Amino acid sequence: MTAILSVADVSKAFSGVHAVQGTSFEVEAGSITGLIGPNGSGKSTTIDCISGFQTLDAGRVLLGERDITGQRPAEIAKAGMIRTFQNVRVYDSYSLLDNLLVAGEAFRDLNWFDALARTPRYRRVRDAAEDRARGLIDLVGLTRLSDAPATVLSYGQKKLLAFAAAMMAKPRLIVLDEPVAGVNPTRVNEVADILRKANATGISFLIVEHNVEFINSLCHKVIVLEQGRKLTEGTPAQIRNDPRVLEAYLGIARPAAAEAEAS
Amino acid sequence: MTEPRWTPYAVLVAIALLAALPSMTSSNYVVGIAISGLIFLAAAASLNLVYGYAGQLSFAQLGFWGVGGYCAAIAVVDLGQSFWFGIAFAGVVNLLLSAVIGIVITRTTRHAFVVVTLTFALLAGLIARDWVGVTRGPLGIPGLPPPSLMGFVFDTSARFYYIALAFSLIALAFLYVLKTSRIGLILKAVKQNDPLVESQGIAPGPYKLAAFVIASVITGMAGGIYAFNLKVIDPSFLDFYYMQTFLIIVIIGGAGSFWAVVLAGAAMVVLPEALRFSNELRMVIYGVVLVAVMMFMPRGVSGWLEDRRIAALRKALR
Ligand SMILES: Nc1ncnc2c1ncn2[C@@H]1O[C@H](COP(=O)(O)OP(=O)(O)OP(=O)(O)O)[C@@H](O)[C@H]1O
Ligand SMILES: [Mg+2]
């Protein structure tokens, strides 16, 4: 198997706090890979490092064959990796439709002349992007709200919108930081289904999530972090039965629902 | 926010009324106010692009306004060029100047941006006063001649009015196209959530820079036209009064809303004049109105309307 993402010996410290310490792992092309670990184990920092939102102290990151170490977030996104944020980010005053239009890759890559002169090409791209956006809004079950400003959404609904926005860009790899935190439990299985379908079309996923069922039902491989280091990796079944993983989580596990409430 | 369906008709009526204004009144005073109003509106709408759309509070607009005014005056008086050349010259100088300043400061934080642009505005005022060889210092450059085009001389207020009207309409139309395009959509996205924009593969830098440069060119040309309206330019052209006027229009209307800022521009020109019935109280009432609006509508009229709309929507969704 070839790797779509290779993370090699990545380290990151914040004024003495070693958030990530020499972590290495791979996401295989076409796979759904989980990244789990107790609170503060460095999952989000890892995502920030591979997506260009933090500079690395050490290590290398490859997206497919391409070395993306130290590149700007926008370059990395254009290269085919889109990430979402744990503290969900959307454009609050924009409608859901406009949120997705901004996220779309065809619309984004139009040149300025086409955009200003409203050429036929511009209108064609815009219409296609709008159709695609409406399809994705339907897919995550927010059709009723598609023209409402995103600020009226609940936290969980914003997570769904952010997920749709990530899909909108047609990336090769999507990195999700707690995609179902705060999402209505009846909806979580739907999200898992959508993810599986997207995966079947060739998109790879790296998912950080505290919802164990969600991770177990989806992932081909799970990587476990503890205090910035990779503790172990394996299939969900292997991870479930690994005493070290249980130990890492003991007493510090925090249910995802409580976290959503807090934010 | 989507605009009402009758917007194009309202715009046509407004343009027709504005075009007919000089024939509806013989008062040079009224026409004079309309000229200032139109020019201020173009400058305020540019500030709205930088502040309301790109989210950068730029005091540099005052500097660009002054540079534009002096460039146009110097081109005509010292270089013997036409008024039209002078305005184009003002635009080009501001283009270069703002590109240089913009490349440096659109990368800085919002706070640094405010400080640097403010410093630039103050520096421009200092140069106007002290670089006597070019600006003629405190005396300024008097006797700016009326513009002429193919033998037609714009030597009355009513004639000059059409220059201001044409400029303002072109500038606003351009800004409107920009705002409703993908570029406007991305600019306002940058203001709302910079990291999200980056995570979606869009480097915000070029957009911020473009907004800054476009606004400076329009403001500079507006300054050039305004100087010829005054027929004289001196350091008082860089008085903070102008910056304050542009800012008030943007803030009262609601930063980031095109039509609200246009309407606020009209209101802010008419209001002080409408209050002239009582000359002593005039500025007091004006001040009270401003403070009241800011207290009850801190995000301007459009922000207030949007909040109401969202509140209604939230209620409907419960
Ligand atoms: N910007 C920052 N400045 C200082 N310390 C930070 C910063 N970001 C993260 N940290 C620290 O780095 C460590 C790892 O944090 P990180 O957010 O990566 O954990 P996480 O695994 O995502 O946790 P959670 O499950 O709570 O989201 C924590 O100790 C955190 O306090
Ligand atoms: Mg985290």
Coordinates of C-alpha atoms and ligand atoms in Angstrom, one line a residue:
Chain A
M1 CA 0.0 0.0 0.0
T2 CA 1.1 3.5 -0.7
A3 CA 0.8 6.3 1.9
I4 CA -1.2 9.4 1.2
L5 CA 0.3 11.0 4.3
S6 CA 3.6 10.2 5.9
V7 CA 4.5 11.9 9.2
A8 CA 8.1 11.3 10.3
D9 CA 9.5 12.2 13.7
V10 CA 7.4 15.3 14.1
S11 CA 8.0 17.4 17.3
K12 CA 6.4 20.5 18.6
A13 CA 6.8 22.2 21.9
F14 CA 5.1 25.3 23.3
S15 CA 7.4 27.1 25.7
G16 CA 8.4 24.0 27.5
V17 CA 5.2 21.9 26.9
H18 CA 6.1 19.0 24.6
A19 CA 2.8 18.7 22.8
V20 CA 4.2 16.4 20.1
Q21 CA 7.4 14.4 20.6
G22 CA 8.9 12.6 17.7
T23 CA 5.6 11.1 16.4
S24 CA 5.6 9.0 13.2
F25 CA 2.7 7.4 11.4
E26 CA 1.2 6.9 7.9
V27 CA -2.2 7.2 6.4
E28 CA -2.6 4.7 3.7
A29 CA -4.1 5.9 0.4
G30 CA -7.8 5.1 0.3
S31 CA -8.0 4.3 4.1
I32 CA -9.9 5.7 7.0
T33 CA -7.4 6.2 9.8
G34 CA -8.2 7.1 13.4
L35 CA -6.1 9.2 15.7
I36 CA -7.1 8.9 19.3
G37 CA -5.7 9.6 22.7
P38 CA -6.6 11.2 26.0
N39 CA -7.2 14.9 26.3
G40 CA -4.0 16.9 25.8
S41 CA -2.2 14.0 24.2
G42 CA -1.3 16.1 21.2
K43 CA -3.9 15.1 18.6
S44 CA -4.9 18.6 17.5
T45 CA -1.3 19.9 17.6
T46 CA -0.4 17.0 15.3
I47 CA -3.1 18.2 12.9
D48 CA -1.9 21.8 13.1
C49 CA 1.6 20.6 12.3
I50 CA 0.7 18.6 9.2
S51 CA -1.7 21.2 7.9
G52 CA 0.8 24.1 8.2
F53 CA -0.9 25.9 11.0
Q54 CA 2.1 25.3 13.3
T55 CA 5.7 25.3 12.4
L56 CA 7.5 22.1 13.2
D57 CA 10.4 21.9 15.7
A58 CA 11.6 18.8 13.9
G59 CA 10.3 16.2 11.5
R60 CA 9.0 15.8 8.0
V61 CA 5.5 15.6 6.4
L62 CA 4.8 14.1 3.0
L63 CA 1.5 14.3 1.2
G64 CA 1.7 11.5 -1.3
E65 CA 5.2 12.0 -2.8
R66 CA 5.2 15.7 -2.1
D67 CA 7.2 17.2 0.8
I68 CA 4.9 19.7 2.5
T69 CA 7.0 20.4 5.6
G70 CA 6.9 24.0 6.5
Q71 CA 4.5 25.0 3.7
R72 CA 1.7 27.5 4.2
P73 CA -1.8 26.2 5.1
A74 CA -3.3 27.5 1.8
E75 CA -0.6 25.7 -0.3
I76 CA -1.2 22.4 1.6
A77 CA -4.9 22.7 1.1
K78 CA -4.4 23.3 -2.6
A79 CA -2.1 20.3 -2.7
G80 CA -5.1 18.1 -1.7
M81 CA -5.4 18.0 2.1
I82 CA -8.2 19.8 3.8
R83 CA -8.5 19.9 7.6
T84 CA -11.3 20.9 9.9
F85 CA -11.0 22.5 13.4
Q86 CA -11.9 21.1 16.8
N87 CA -13.4 24.5 17.8
V88 CA -15.6 24.5 14.8
R89 CA -15.0 27.3 12.3
V90 CA -17.7 28.5 9.8
Y91 CA -18.4 31.9 8.2
D92 CA -21.1 32.9 10.6
S93 CA -22.7 35.7 8.7
Y94 CA -22.8 33.7 5.4
S95 CA -25.6 31.4 4.3
L96 CA -24.7 27.7 4.3
L97 CA -24.6 27.9 0.5
D98 CA -22.1 30.8 0.5
N99 CA -20.1 28.9 3.2
L100 CA -19.7 26.1 0.7
L101 CA -19.1 28.3 -2.3
V102 CA -16.0 29.8 -0.6
A103 CA -14.8 26.3 0.2
G104 CA -15.2 25.0 -3.4
E105 CA -12.0 24.4 -5.3
A106 CA -13.3 25.4 -8.8
F107 CA -14.7 28.7 -7.6
R108 CA -11.6 29.4 -5.6
D109 CA -9.2 28.8 -8.5
L110 CA -11.1 31.1 -10.9
N111 CA -8.9 34.0 -12.1
W112 CA -9.8 37.5 -11.1
F113 CA -10.7 38.7 -14.5
D114 CA -13.4 36.0 -14.9
A115 CA -14.7 36.9 -11.5
L116 CA -14.9 40.6 -12.1
A117 CA -16.1 40.5 -15.7
R118 CA -18.6 37.7 -15.0
T119 CA -17.6 35.8 -18.1
P120 CA -19.6 32.8 -19.2
R121 CA -16.9 30.6 -17.7
Y122 CA -17.5 32.3 -14.4
R123 CA -21.2 31.7 -14.5
R124 CA -20.7 28.1 -15.5
V125 CA -18.3 27.4 -12.7
R126 CA -20.5 29.2 -10.2
D127 CA -23.6 27.3 -11.2
A128 CA -21.8 24.0 -11.0
A129 CA -20.4 24.9 -7.6
E130 CA -23.8 25.9 -6.4
D131 CA -25.4 22.6 -7.5
R132 CA -22.6 20.7 -5.8
A133 CA -23.0 22.8 -2.7
R134 CA -26.8 22.1 -2.5
G135 CA -26.1 18.4 -2.9
L136 CA -23.7 18.4 0.0
I137 CA -26.1 20.4 2.2
D138 CA -28.8 17.8 1.4
L139 CA -26.3 15.1 2.2
V140 CA -25.6 16.3 5.8
G141 CA -29.3 17.0 6.3
L142 CA -29.3 20.8 6.5
T143 CA -31.5 21.5 3.4
R144 CA -34.0 23.4 5.4
L145 CA -31.4 25.9 6.5
S146 CA -29.4 26.3 3.3
D147 CA -30.2 30.0 2.9
A148 CA -30.0 30.9 6.6
P149 CA -26.8 32.5 8.0
A150 CA -24.6 29.9 9.6
T151 CA -24.7 31.6 13.0
V152 CA -28.2 30.2 13.6
L153 CA -26.8 26.6 13.5
S154 CA -26.2 24.6 16.7
Y155 CA -22.6 23.5 17.5
G156 CA -23.3 20.1 16.1
Q157 CA -24.9 21.5 12.9
K158 CA -21.8 23.7 12.4
K159 CA -19.7 20.6 12.6
L160 CA -21.8 19.0 9.9
L161 CA -21.4 22.2 7.8
A162 CA -17.6 22.2 8.3
F163 CA -17.5 18.6 7.2
A164 CA -19.6 19.4 4.0
A165 CA -17.2 22.3 3.4
A166 CA -14.2 20.0 3.6
M167 CA -15.9 17.7 1.0
M168 CA -16.7 20.7 -1.2
A169 CA -13.0 21.2 -2.0
K170 CA -12.6 17.8 -3.5
P171 CA -9.4 16.9 -1.6
R172 CA -7.5 13.6 -1.7
L173 CA -7.2 13.6 2.1
I174 CA -9.6 15.0 4.7
V175 CA -8.4 15.5 8.3
L176 CA -11.3 15.8 10.7
D177 CA -10.8 17.1 14.3
E178 CA -13.7 15.7 16.3
P179 CA -16.3 15.7 13.5
V180 CA -19.2 14.4 15.6
A181 CA -18.6 16.2 18.9
G182 CA -21.9 17.8 19.7
V183 CA -23.7 16.3 16.7
N184 CA -27.1 14.8 17.6
P185 CA -26.5 11.1 18.4
T186 CA -29.2 10.1 15.9
R187 CA -27.2 11.8 13.2
V188 CA -23.8 10.2 14.1
N189 CA -24.5 7.0 12.2
E190 CA -25.5 9.1 9.1
V191 CA -22.2 10.9 9.2
A192 CA -20.4 7.6 9.4
D193 CA -22.3 6.4 6.3
I194 CA -21.5 9.6 4.4
L195 CA -17.8 9.2 5.3
R196 CA -17.9 5.6 4.1
K197 CA -19.4 6.6 0.8
A198 CA -16.9 9.4 0.3
N199 CA -14.2 6.9 1.2
A200 CA -15.5 4.5 -1.5
T201 CA -15.1 7.3 -4.1
G202 CA -11.4 7.4 -3.2
I203 CA -11.0 10.1 -0.5
S204 CA -8.8 9.1 2.4
F205 CA -9.6 10.2 5.9
L206 CA -7.6 10.9 9.1
I207 CA -10.1 11.3 12.0
V208 CA -9.6 12.5 15.5
E209 CA -12.6 11.6 17.7
H210 CA -13.4 10.7 21.3
N211 CA -16.5 8.8 20.2
V212 CA -15.1 5.2 20.4
E213 CA -18.0 3.6 18.6
F214 CA -17.6 6.0 15.7
I215 CA -13.9 5.3 15.4
N216 CA -14.3 1.5 15.8
S217 CA -17.0 1.2 13.2
L218 CA -15.2 3.3 10.6
C219 CA -11.5 3.0 10.8
H220 CA -9.2 0.5 9.1
K221 CA -6.4 1.5 11.4
V222 CA -6.2 3.5 14.6
I223 CA -3.2 5.4 16.0
V224 CA -3.0 6.0 19.7
L225 CA -1.2 9.1 21.1
E226 CA -0.2 9.5 24.7
Q227 CA 1.6 12.6 25.9
G228 CA 2.7 13.6 22.5
R229 CA 4.1 10.2 21.6
K230 CA 2.7 7.4 19.6
L231 CA 1.7 4.7 22.1
T232 CA 0.7 2.1 19.5
E233 CA -1.3 1.5 16.3
G234 CA -3.4 -1.3 15.0
T235 CA -6.9 -2.4 13.9
P236 CA -9.8 -1.2 16.1
A237 CA -10.0 -4.7 17.6
Q238 CA -6.3 -4.7 18.5
I239 CA -6.5 -1.3 20.1
R240 CA -9.7 -2.2 22.0
N241 CA -7.9 -5.1 23.7
D242 CA -4.6 -3.4 24.3
P243 CA -4.1 -2.9 28.1
R244 CA -1.7 0.0 27.5
V245 CA -4.5 1.9 25.7
L246 CA -6.9 1.4 28.6
E247 CA -4.3 2.5 31.0
A248 CA -3.6 5.7 29.0
Y249 CA -7.3 6.6 29.1
L250 CA -8.0 5.6 32.7
G251 CA -9.5 8.3 34.8
I252 CA -8.9 11.0 32.2
A253 CA -11.4 9.9 29.6
R254 CA -14.0 12.5 28.9
P255 CA -17.2 11.8 27.1
A256 CA -17.5 13.7 23.8
A257 CA -21.0 14.9 24.7
A258 CA -19.8 16.7 27.8
E259 CA -17.2 18.5 25.7
A260 CA -19.7 19.7 23.2
E261 CA -21.7 21.1 26.1
A262 CA -18.7 23.0 27.4
S263 CA -18.0 24.8 24.1
Chain B
M1 CA -27.9 39.7 3.1
T2 CA -29.8 39.7 -0.2
E3 CA -31.0 43.0 -1.5
P4 CA -34.7 43.7 -2.2
R5 CA -35.9 43.0 -5.7
W6 CA -36.7 46.7 -6.4
T7 CA -33.1 47.7 -5.8
P8 CA -32.3 48.3 -9.5
Y9 CA -35.4 50.6 -9.9
A10 CA -34.5 52.5 -6.8
V11 CA -30.9 53.0 -8.2
L12 CA -32.3 54.2 -11.5
V13 CA -34.6 56.7 -9.9
A14 CA -31.8 57.9 -7.6
I15 CA -29.5 58.4 -10.6
A16 CA -32.2 60.3 -12.5
L17 CA -32.8 62.5 -9.6
L18 CA -29.1 63.2 -9.1
A19 CA -28.7 63.9 -12.8
A20 CA -31.5 66.4 -12.6
L21 CA -30.4 68.1 -9.4
P22 CA -28.6 71.2 -10.9
S23 CA -31.7 71.9 -13.0
M24 CA -34.0 71.6 -10.0
T25 CA -32.2 74.2 -7.9
S26 CA -30.4 77.4 -8.7
S27 CA -28.7 77.4 -5.4
N28 CA -24.9 77.0 -5.7
Y29 CA -24.9 76.2 -2.0
V30 CA -27.1 73.1 -2.5
V31 CA -25.1 72.0 -5.5
G32 CA -21.9 72.5 -3.6
I33 CA -23.1 70.2 -0.8
A34 CA -24.1 67.6 -3.3
I35 CA -20.6 67.7 -4.8
S36 CA -18.9 67.2 -1.5
G37 CA -21.4 64.5 -0.7
L38 CA -20.7 62.5 -3.8
I39 CA -17.0 62.7 -3.4
F40 CA -17.1 61.8 0.3
L41 CA -19.4 58.9 -0.6
A42 CA -16.8 57.4 -3.1
A43 CA -14.1 57.8 -0.4
A44 CA -16.3 56.3 2.3
A45 CA -17.3 53.3 0.0
S46 CA -13.5 52.7 -0.5
L47 CA -12.9 52.7 3.2
N48 CA -15.8 50.2 3.5
L49 CA -13.9 47.9 1.1
V50 CA -10.8 48.0 3.4
Y51 CA -12.5 48.1 6.7
G52 CA -15.9 46.6 6.2
Y53 CA -14.9 43.9 3.8
A54 CA -11.3 43.0 4.4
G55 CA -11.7 43.9 8.1
Q56 CA -8.7 46.3 8.3
L57 CA -9.2 49.6 10.0
S58 CA -7.1 51.9 7.7
F59 CA -6.4 55.5 8.6
A60 CA -4.2 55.6 5.6
Q61 CA -7.2 56.7 3.6
L62 CA -6.6 60.2 4.8
G63 CA -3.1 60.1 3.6
F64 CA -4.1 58.8 0.1
W65 CA -6.8 61.5 0.0
G66 CA -4.1 64.1 0.6
V67 CA -1.6 62.6 -1.8
G68 CA -4.2 62.5 -4.5
G69 CA -5.2 66.1 -3.9
Y70 CA -1.6 67.4 -4.1
C71 CA -0.6 65.1 -7.0
A72 CA -3.6 66.4 -9.1
A73 CA -2.8 70.1 -8.1
I74 CA 0.9 69.8 -8.8
A75 CA 0.3 68.0 -12.2
V76 CA -1.8 70.9 -13.3
V77 CA -0.1 73.9 -11.8
D78 CA 3.6 72.9 -11.9
L79 CA 3.7 70.4 -14.8
G80 CA 1.2 72.2 -17.0
Q81 CA -1.0 69.1 -17.5
S82 CA -4.8 68.9 -17.8
F83 CA -7.1 68.2 -14.9
W84 CA -7.8 64.8 -16.3
F85 CA -4.2 63.9 -16.4
G86 CA -3.9 65.2 -12.9
I87 CA -6.6 62.8 -11.6
A88 CA -5.1 59.9 -13.5
F89 CA -1.7 60.9 -12.0
A90 CA -3.2 60.9 -8.5
G91 CA -4.5 57.4 -9.1
V92 CA -1.2 56.0 -10.4
V93 CA 0.9 57.6 -7.6
N94 CA -1.5 56.1 -5.0
L95 CA -1.5 52.8 -6.7
L96 CA 2.3 52.6 -6.4
L97 CA 2.4 54.0 -2.9
S98 CA -0.3 51.7 -1.6
A99 CA 1.2 48.7 -3.2
V100 CA 4.5 49.3 -1.4
I101 CA 2.8 50.1 2.0
G102 CA 0.3 47.3 1.5
I103 CA 2.8 44.6 0.8
V104 CA 4.4 45.3 4.1
I105 CA 1.4 45.9 6.3
T106 CA -1.2 43.5 5.1
R107 CA 1.0 40.8 6.6
T108 CA 1.0 42.4 10.1
T109 CA -1.6 42.0 12.8
R110 CA -4.7 44.2 12.9
H111 CA -3.3 46.4 15.7
A112 CA 0.0 47.0 13.8
F113 CA -2.1 47.8 10.7
V114 CA -4.0 50.5 12.6
V115 CA -0.8 52.1 14.0
V116 CA 1.1 52.0 10.7
T117 CA -1.8 53.5 8.7
L118 CA -2.3 56.2 11.3
T119 CA 1.4 57.0 11.2
F120 CA 1.3 57.3 7.4
A121 CA -1.7 59.7 7.6
L122 CA 0.1 61.9 10.1
L123 CA 3.3 61.8 8.0
A124 CA 1.4 62.9 4.9
G125 CA 0.1 65.9 6.9
L126 CA 3.7 66.7 8.0
I127 CA 5.0 66.6 4.5
A128 CA 2.2 68.8 3.2
R129 CA 3.3 71.4 5.8
D130 CA 7.1 71.1 5.7
W131 CA 8.2 70.0 2.2
V132 CA 7.8 73.6 1.1
G133 CA 9.7 73.0 -2.2
V134 CA 6.9 70.8 -3.5
T135 CA 3.8 71.5 -1.5
R136 CA 4.5 75.2 -0.9
G137 CA 4.0 74.5 2.8
P138 CA 1.3 76.2 4.9
L139 CA 0.4 78.6 2.0
G140 CA -0.7 75.8 -0.2
I141 CA -1.4 75.9 -3.9
P142 CA -4.2 78.4 -4.7
G143 CA -6.0 79.2 -7.9
L144 CA -6.5 75.7 -9.3
P145 CA -8.1 76.3 -12.7
P146 CA -11.5 74.8 -13.6
P147 CA -11.3 71.6 -15.7
S148 CA -12.1 71.7 -19.3
L149 CA -12.9 69.0 -21.9
M150 CA -12.7 69.7 -25.7
G151 CA -13.4 73.4 -25.2
F152 CA -16.1 72.9 -22.6
V153 CA -15.1 74.6 -19.3
F154 CA -16.5 73.2 -16.0
D155 CA -16.4 76.6 -14.5
T156 CA -19.7 76.7 -12.5
S157 CA -20.7 74.5 -9.5
A158 CA -23.5 73.0 -11.7
R159 CA -21.0 72.0 -14.3
F160 CA -18.4 70.7 -11.9
Y161 CA -21.2 68.7 -10.2
Y162 CA -21.3 66.4 -13.2
I163 CA -17.7 65.5 -12.8
A164 CA -18.3 64.5 -9.2
L165 CA -21.4 62.6 -10.1
A166 CA -19.8 60.7 -13.0
F167 CA -16.8 59.8 -10.8
S168 CA -18.8 58.7 -7.9
L169 CA -21.2 56.6 -9.9
I170 CA -18.3 54.8 -11.7
A171 CA -16.4 54.2 -8.4
L172 CA -19.6 52.9 -6.7
A173 CA -20.5 50.7 -9.7
F174 CA -17.0 49.2 -9.7
L175 CA -17.0 48.6 -6.0
Y176 CA -20.5 47.0 -6.3
V177 CA -19.3 44.6 -9.0
L178 CA -16.3 43.8 -6.8
K179 CA -18.4 43.2 -3.7
T180 CA -20.9 40.9 -5.5
S181 CA -18.2 38.9 -7.2
R182 CA -16.2 35.9 -5.8
I183 CA -13.6 38.4 -4.7
G184 CA -16.0 40.2 -2.4
L185 CA -17.3 36.9 -1.1
I186 CA -13.7 35.8 -0.2
L187 CA -12.8 39.2 1.2
K188 CA -15.6 39.1 3.7
A189 CA -14.8 35.5 4.5
V190 CA -11.3 36.7 5.4
K191 CA -12.7 39.2 7.8
Q192 CA -15.0 36.6 9.4
N193 CA -12.5 33.8 9.8
D194 CA -9.0 34.1 8.5
P195 CA -7.7 30.7 9.5
L196 CA -10.7 29.0 7.9
V197 CA -10.0 30.8 4.6
E198 CA -6.4 29.6 4.7
S199 CA -7.5 26.0 5.5
Q200 CA -9.6 26.1 2.3
G201 CA -6.6 26.8 0.1
I202 CA -7.0 30.6 -0.2
A203 CA -4.0 32.8 0.8
P204 CA -5.7 35.9 2.2
G205 CA -2.7 38.2 1.5
P206 CA -3.5 39.1 -2.2
Y207 CA -7.1 39.8 -1.4
K208 CA -6.2 42.1 1.5
L209 CA -3.6 43.8 -0.7
A210 CA -6.1 44.2 -3.6
A211 CA -8.7 45.8 -1.3
F212 CA -6.1 48.2 0.1
V213 CA -4.8 49.2 -3.2
I214 CA -8.2 49.6 -4.9
A215 CA -9.4 51.7 -2.0
S216 CA -6.4 54.0 -2.1
V217 CA -6.6 54.6 -5.9
I218 CA -10.3 55.6 -5.6
T219 CA -9.7 57.7 -2.5
G220 CA -6.7 59.4 -4.2
M221 CA -8.7 60.3 -7.3
A222 CA -11.6 61.5 -5.1
G223 CA -9.1 63.7 -3.3
G224 CA -7.8 65.1 -6.6
I225 CA -11.3 66.0 -7.7
Y226 CA -12.1 67.5 -4.3
A227 CA -9.1 69.8 -4.4
F228 CA -10.3 71.3 -7.7
N229 CA -13.7 71.7 -6.2
L230 CA -12.1 73.8 -3.5
K231 CA -9.9 75.5 -6.1
V232 CA -7.0 75.5 -3.5
I233 CA -5.1 72.9 -1.6
D234 CA -3.1 73.4 1.6
P235 CA -2.2 71.3 4.7
S236 CA -5.8 71.6 6.0
F237 CA -6.7 69.1 3.2
L238 CA -5.2 66.5 5.5
D239 CA -7.3 67.5 8.5
F240 CA -8.7 64.7 10.5
Y241 CA -12.1 66.0 9.7
Y242 CA -12.1 64.1 6.4
M243 CA -11.1 60.8 7.9
Q244 CA -13.8 61.3 10.5
T245 CA -16.4 61.9 7.9
F246 CA -15.5 58.7 5.9
L247 CA -15.4 56.7 9.1
I248 CA -18.7 58.0 10.4
I249 CA -20.4 57.1 7.1
V250 CA -19.1 53.6 7.2
I251 CA -19.8 53.0 10.9
I252 CA -23.3 54.4 10.9
G253 CA -24.2 52.5 7.8
G254 CA -22.6 49.3 9.0
A255 CA -19.2 48.2 7.9
G256 CA -19.4 45.6 5.2
S257 CA -22.8 46.5 3.8
F258 CA -22.6 48.2 0.4
W259 CA -26.1 49.8 0.3
A260 CA -26.2 50.7 3.9
V261 CA -23.0 52.7 3.5
V262 CA -24.3 54.4 0.4
L263 CA -27.5 55.4 2.2
A264 CA -25.6 56.5 5.3
G265 CA -23.4 58.7 3.1
A266 CA -26.5 60.5 1.8
A267 CA -27.9 60.8 5.3
M268 CA -24.7 62.2 6.8
V269 CA -24.5 64.8 4.1
V270 CA -28.1 65.9 4.4
L271 CA -28.5 65.7 8.2
P272 CA -26.1 68.5 9.2
E273 CA -27.7 70.7 6.6
A274 CA -31.2 69.8 7.5
L275 CA -30.4 70.8 11.1
R276 CA -29.5 74.3 10.0
F277 CA -32.8 75.7 11.2
S278 CA -31.1 76.1 14.5
N279 CA -27.6 77.2 14.0
E280 CA -26.4 77.0 17.6
L281 CA -27.9 73.6 18.3
R282 CA -26.9 72.2 14.9
M283 CA -23.7 70.4 15.8
V284 CA -25.0 69.4 19.2
I285 CA -28.0 67.7 17.6
Y286 CA -25.8 66.1 15.0
G287 CA -23.6 64.8 17.8
V288 CA -26.5 63.5 19.8
V289 CA -27.8 61.6 16.7
L290 CA -24.4 60.0 16.2
V291 CA -24.0 58.9 19.8
A292 CA -27.6 57.6 19.9
V293 CA -27.0 55.5 16.8
M294 CA -23.8 54.1 18.1
M295 CA -25.4 53.3 21.5
F296 CA -28.4 51.4 20.0
M297 CA -26.8 50.1 16.9
P298 CA -23.1 49.5 17.6
R299 CA -22.7 47.6 14.3
G300 CA -24.5 50.3 12.3
V301 CA -27.9 50.3 10.8
S302 CA -27.2 47.2 8.6
G303 CA -25.8 45.3 11.6
W304 CA -28.8 46.2 13.6
L305 CA -31.2 45.0 10.8
E306 CA -29.2 41.8 10.4
D307 CA -29.4 41.1 14.1
R308 CA -33.1 41.5 14.0
R309 CA -33.4 39.1 11.0
I310 CA -31.3 36.5 12.8
A311 CA -33.3 36.8 16.0
A312 CA -36.5 36.3 14.0
L313 CA -35.0 33.3 12.2
R314 CA -33.8 31.8 15.5
K315 CA -37.3 32.1 16.9
A316 CA -38.8 30.5 13.8
L317 CA -36.4 27.6 14.1
R318 CA -37.2 26.9 17.8
Ligands
LIG1 N1 -1.0 27.1 21.3 C1 -0.6 26.5 22.4 N2 0.1 27.1 23.3 C2 0.5 26.4 24.4 N3 0.2 25.1 24.6 C3 -0.5 24.5 23.8 C4 -1.0 25.1 22.6 N4 -1.7 24.2 21.9 C5 -1.7 23.1 22.6 N5 -1.0 23.2 23.7 C6 -0.7 22.2 24.7 O1 -0.2 21.0 24.0 C7 -0.8 19.9 24.6 C8 -1.5 19.1 23.5 O2 -2.7 19.8 23.1 P1 -3.7 19.3 22.0 O3 -4.7 20.3 21.8 O4 -2.9 18.9 20.8 O5 -4.3 18.0 22.6 P2 -5.5 17.1 22.1 O6 -5.0 15.7 22.0 O7 -6.1 17.6 20.8 O8 -6.6 17.2 23.2 P3 -8.2 17.2 23.2 O9 -8.6 15.8 23.2 O10 -8.5 17.9 24.5 O11 -8.6 18.0 22.0 C9 -1.7 20.3 25.7 O12 -0.9 20.2 26.9 C10 -2.0 21.7 25.4 O13 -2.2 22.4 26.6
MG2 MG -7.8 18.4 20.3

